[in-house]
mmCIF file with all atom_site columns, C-alpha atoms in Angstrom:
data_model
loop_
_atom_site.group_PDB
_atom_site.id
_atom_site.type_symbol
_atom_site.label_atom_id
_atom_site.label_alt_id
_atom_site.label_comp_id
_atom_site.label_asym_id
_atom_site.label_entity_id
_atom_site.label_seq_id
_atom_site.pdbx_PDB_ins_code
_atom_site.Cartn_x
_atom_site.Cartn_y
_atom_site.Cartn_z
_atom_site.occupancy
_atom_site.B_iso_or_equiv
_atom_site.pdbx_formal_charge
_atom_site.auth_seq_id
_atom_site.auth_comp_id
_atom_site.auth_asym_id
_atom_site.auth_atom_id
_atom_site.pdbx_PDB_model_num
ATOM 1  C CA . UNK A 1 1  ? 18.795 12.269 -3.904  1.00 51.00 ? 1  UNK A CA 1
ATOM 2  C CA . UNK A 1 2  ? 15.574 12.389 -3.058  1.00 56.00 ? 2  UNK A CA 1
ATOM 3  C CA . UNK A 1 3  ? 12.644 14.803 -4.779  1.00 54.00 ? 3  UNK A CA 1
ATOM 4  C CA . UNK A 1 4  ? 11.455 17.362 -2.402  1.00 64.00 ? 4  UNK A CA 1
ATOM 5  C CA . UNK A 1 5  ? 8.427  18.474 -4.710  1.00 70.00 ? 5  UNK A CA 1
ATOM 6  C CA . UNK A 1 6  ? 5.606  16.367 -4.853  1.00 71.00 ? 6  UNK A CA 1
ATOM 7  C CA . UNK A 1 7  ? 5.350  14.474 -8.342  1.00 74.00 ? 7  UNK A CA 1
ATOM 8  C CA . UNK A 1 8  ? 3.076  16.773 -10.996 1.00 75.00 ? 8  UNK A CA 1
ATOM 9  C CA . UNK A 1 9  ? 1.539  13.972 -11.893 1.00 82.00 ? 9  UNK A CA 1
ATOM 10 C CA . UNK A 1 10 ? -0.978 11.141 -9.147  1.00 83.00 ? 10 UNK A CA 1
ATOM 11 C CA . UNK A 1 11 ? 0.833  8.809  -11.583 1.00 83.00 ? 11 UNK A CA 1
ATOM 12 C CA . UNK A 1 12 ? 3.961  9.145  -9.870  1.00 83.00 ? 12 UNK A CA 1
ATOM 13 C CA . UNK A 1 13 ? 2.843  9.292  -5.685  1.00 80.00 ? 13 UNK A CA 1
ATOM 14 C CA . UNK A 1 14 ? 3.719  5.741  -5.006  1.00 81.00 ? 14 UNK A CA 1
ATOM 15 C CA . UNK A 1 15 ? 6.529  4.926  -7.492  1.00 82.00 ? 15 UNK A CA 1
ATOM 16 C CA . UNK A 1 16 ? 9.886  3.820  -6.445  1.00 80.00 ? 16 UNK A CA 1
ATOM 17 C CA . UNK A 1 17 ? 11.653 5.710  -9.265  1.00 81.00 ? 17 UNK A CA 1
ATOM 18 C CA . UNK A 1 18 ? 10.324 9.199  -8.654  1.00 76.00 ? 18 UNK A CA 1
ATOM 19 C CA . UNK A 1 19 ? 11.012 9.151  -4.949  1.00 74.00 ? 19 UNK A CA 1
ATOM 20 C CA . UNK A 1 20 ? 14.962 8.812  -5.894  1.00 78.00 ? 20 UNK A CA 1
ATOM 21 C CA . UNK A 1 21 ? 14.946 11.672 -8.727  1.00 76.00 ? 21 UNK A CA 1
ATOM 22 C CA . UNK A 1 22 ? 15.069 9.743  -11.830 1.00 81.00 ? 22 UNK A CA 1
ATOM 23 C CA . UNK A 1 23 ? 16.035 11.620 -14.458 1.00 82.00 ? 23 UNK A CA 1
ATOM 24 C CA . UNK A 1 24 ? 13.681 10.076 -17.052 1.00 81.00 ? 24 UNK A CA 1
ATOM 25 C CA . UNK A 1 25 ? 10.846 11.077 -14.181 1.00 84.00 ? 25 UNK A CA 1
ATOM 26 C CA . UNK A 1 26 ? 11.942 13.953 -14.252 1.00 82.00 ? 26 UNK A CA 1
ATOM 27 C CA . UNK A 1 27 ? 11.281 14.602 -17.497 1.00 86.00 ? 27 UNK A CA 1
ATOM 28 C CA . UNK A 1 28 ? 7.857  12.661 -17.647 1.00 87.00 ? 28 UNK A CA 1
ATOM 29 C CA . UNK A 1 29 ? 6.654  15.231 -14.823 1.00 86.00 ? 29 UNK A CA 1
ATOM 30 C CA . UNK A 1 30 ? 7.251  17.784 -16.659 1.00 89.00 ? 30 UNK A CA 1
ATOM 31 C CA . UNK A 1 31 ? 5.880  16.876 -19.569 1.00 90.00 ? 31 UNK A CA 1
ATOM 32 C CA . UNK A 1 32 ? 2.736  15.814 -17.861 1.00 90.00 ? 32 UNK A CA 1
ATOM 33 C CA . UNK A 1 33 ? 2.577  19.325 -16.368 1.00 90.00 ? 33 UNK A CA 1
ATOM 34 C CA . UNK A 1 34 ? 3.331  20.776 -19.774 1.00 92.00 ? 34 UNK A CA 1
ATOM 35 C CA . UNK A 1 35 ? 0.219  18.487 -21.554 1.00 92.00 ? 35 UNK A CA 1
ATOM 36 C CA . UNK A 1 36 ? -2.083 19.640 -18.444 1.00 92.00 ? 36 UNK A CA 1
ATOM 37 C CA . UNK A 1 37 ? -1.365 22.937 -18.959 1.00 93.00 ? 37 UNK A CA 1
ATOM 38 C CA . UNK A 1 38 ? -2.100 22.869 -22.492 1.00 93.00 ? 38 UNK A CA 1
ATOM 39 C CA . UNK A 1 39 ? -5.351 21.465 -21.587 1.00 93.00 ? 39 UNK A CA 1
ATOM 40 C CA . UNK A 1 40 ? -6.314 24.358 -20.417 1.00 94.00 ? 40 UNK A CA 1
ATOM 41 C CA . UNK A 1 41 ? -5.843 26.982 -23.306 1.00 92.00 ? 41 UNK A CA 1
ATOM 42 C CA . UNK A 1 42 ? -8.098 26.877 -25.511 1.00 92.00 ? 42 UNK A CA 1
ATOM 43 C CA . UNK A 1 43 ? -5.409 28.075 -28.822 1.00 92.00 ? 43 UNK A CA 1
ATOM 44 C CA . UNK A 1 44 ? -3.253 24.829 -27.708 1.00 91.00 ? 44 UNK A CA 1
ATOM 45 C CA . UNK A 1 45 ? -5.772 22.379 -26.715 1.00 91.00 ? 45 UNK A CA 1
ATOM 46 C CA . UNK A 1 46 ? -5.936 20.076 -30.130 1.00 91.00 ? 46 UNK A CA 1
ATOM 47 C CA . UNK A 1 47 ? -2.095 19.420 -29.128 1.00 92.00 ? 47 UNK A CA 1
ATOM 48 C CA . UNK A 1 48 ? -2.585 18.100 -25.600 1.00 93.00 ? 48 UNK A CA 1
ATOM 49 C CA . UNK A 1 49 ? -2.547 14.120 -25.296 1.00 92.00 ? 49 UNK A CA 1
ATOM 50 C CA . UNK A 1 50 ? -6.336 12.899 -24.033 1.00 91.00 ? 50 UNK A CA 1
ATOM 51 C CA . UNK A 1 51 ? -4.033 10.714 -22.120 1.00 88.00 ? 51 UNK A CA 1
ATOM 52 C CA . UNK A 1 52 ? -0.143 10.040 -20.663 1.00 88.00 ? 52 UNK A CA 1
ATOM 53 C CA . UNK A 1 53 ? 0.926  7.123  -19.261 1.00 87.00 ? 53 UNK A CA 1
ATOM 54 C CA . UNK A 1 54 ? 4.142  6.904  -17.476 1.00 86.00 ? 54 UNK A CA 1
ATOM 55 C CA . UNK A 1 55 ? 6.671  4.600  -19.353 1.00 81.00 ? 55 UNK A CA 1
ATOM 56 C CA . UNK A 1 56 ? 7.552  2.784  -16.137 1.00 80.00 ? 56 UNK A CA 1
ATOM 57 C CA . UNK A 1 57 ? 3.868  1.756  -15.180 1.00 73.00 ? 57 UNK A CA 1
ATOM 58 C CA . UNK A 1 58 ? 3.366  0.282  -18.762 1.00 63.00 ? 58 UNK A CA 1
ATOM 59 C CA . UNK A 1 59 ? 3.188  -3.133 -19.159 1.00 55.00 ? 59 UNK A CA 1
ATOM 60 C CA . UNK A 1 60 ? 6.519  -4.843 -20.172 1.00 54.00 ? 60 UNK A CA 1
ATOM 61 C CA . UNK A 1 61 ? 5.833  -6.861 -23.567 1.00 55.00 ? 61 UNK A CA 1
#
């Protein structure tokens, strides 16, 4: 199953997992989009994270 919409996060544009519609990526995109929306709303801005990093792009420890 290939995703049709562009990803919400610019981190996902060249990711193979996102291209194949991985469920974890859909959840990350939703979380990223919600966080970006929270940054724009003054009342909720304090709850937004400064930078969300995709769990698949983080270096493995």
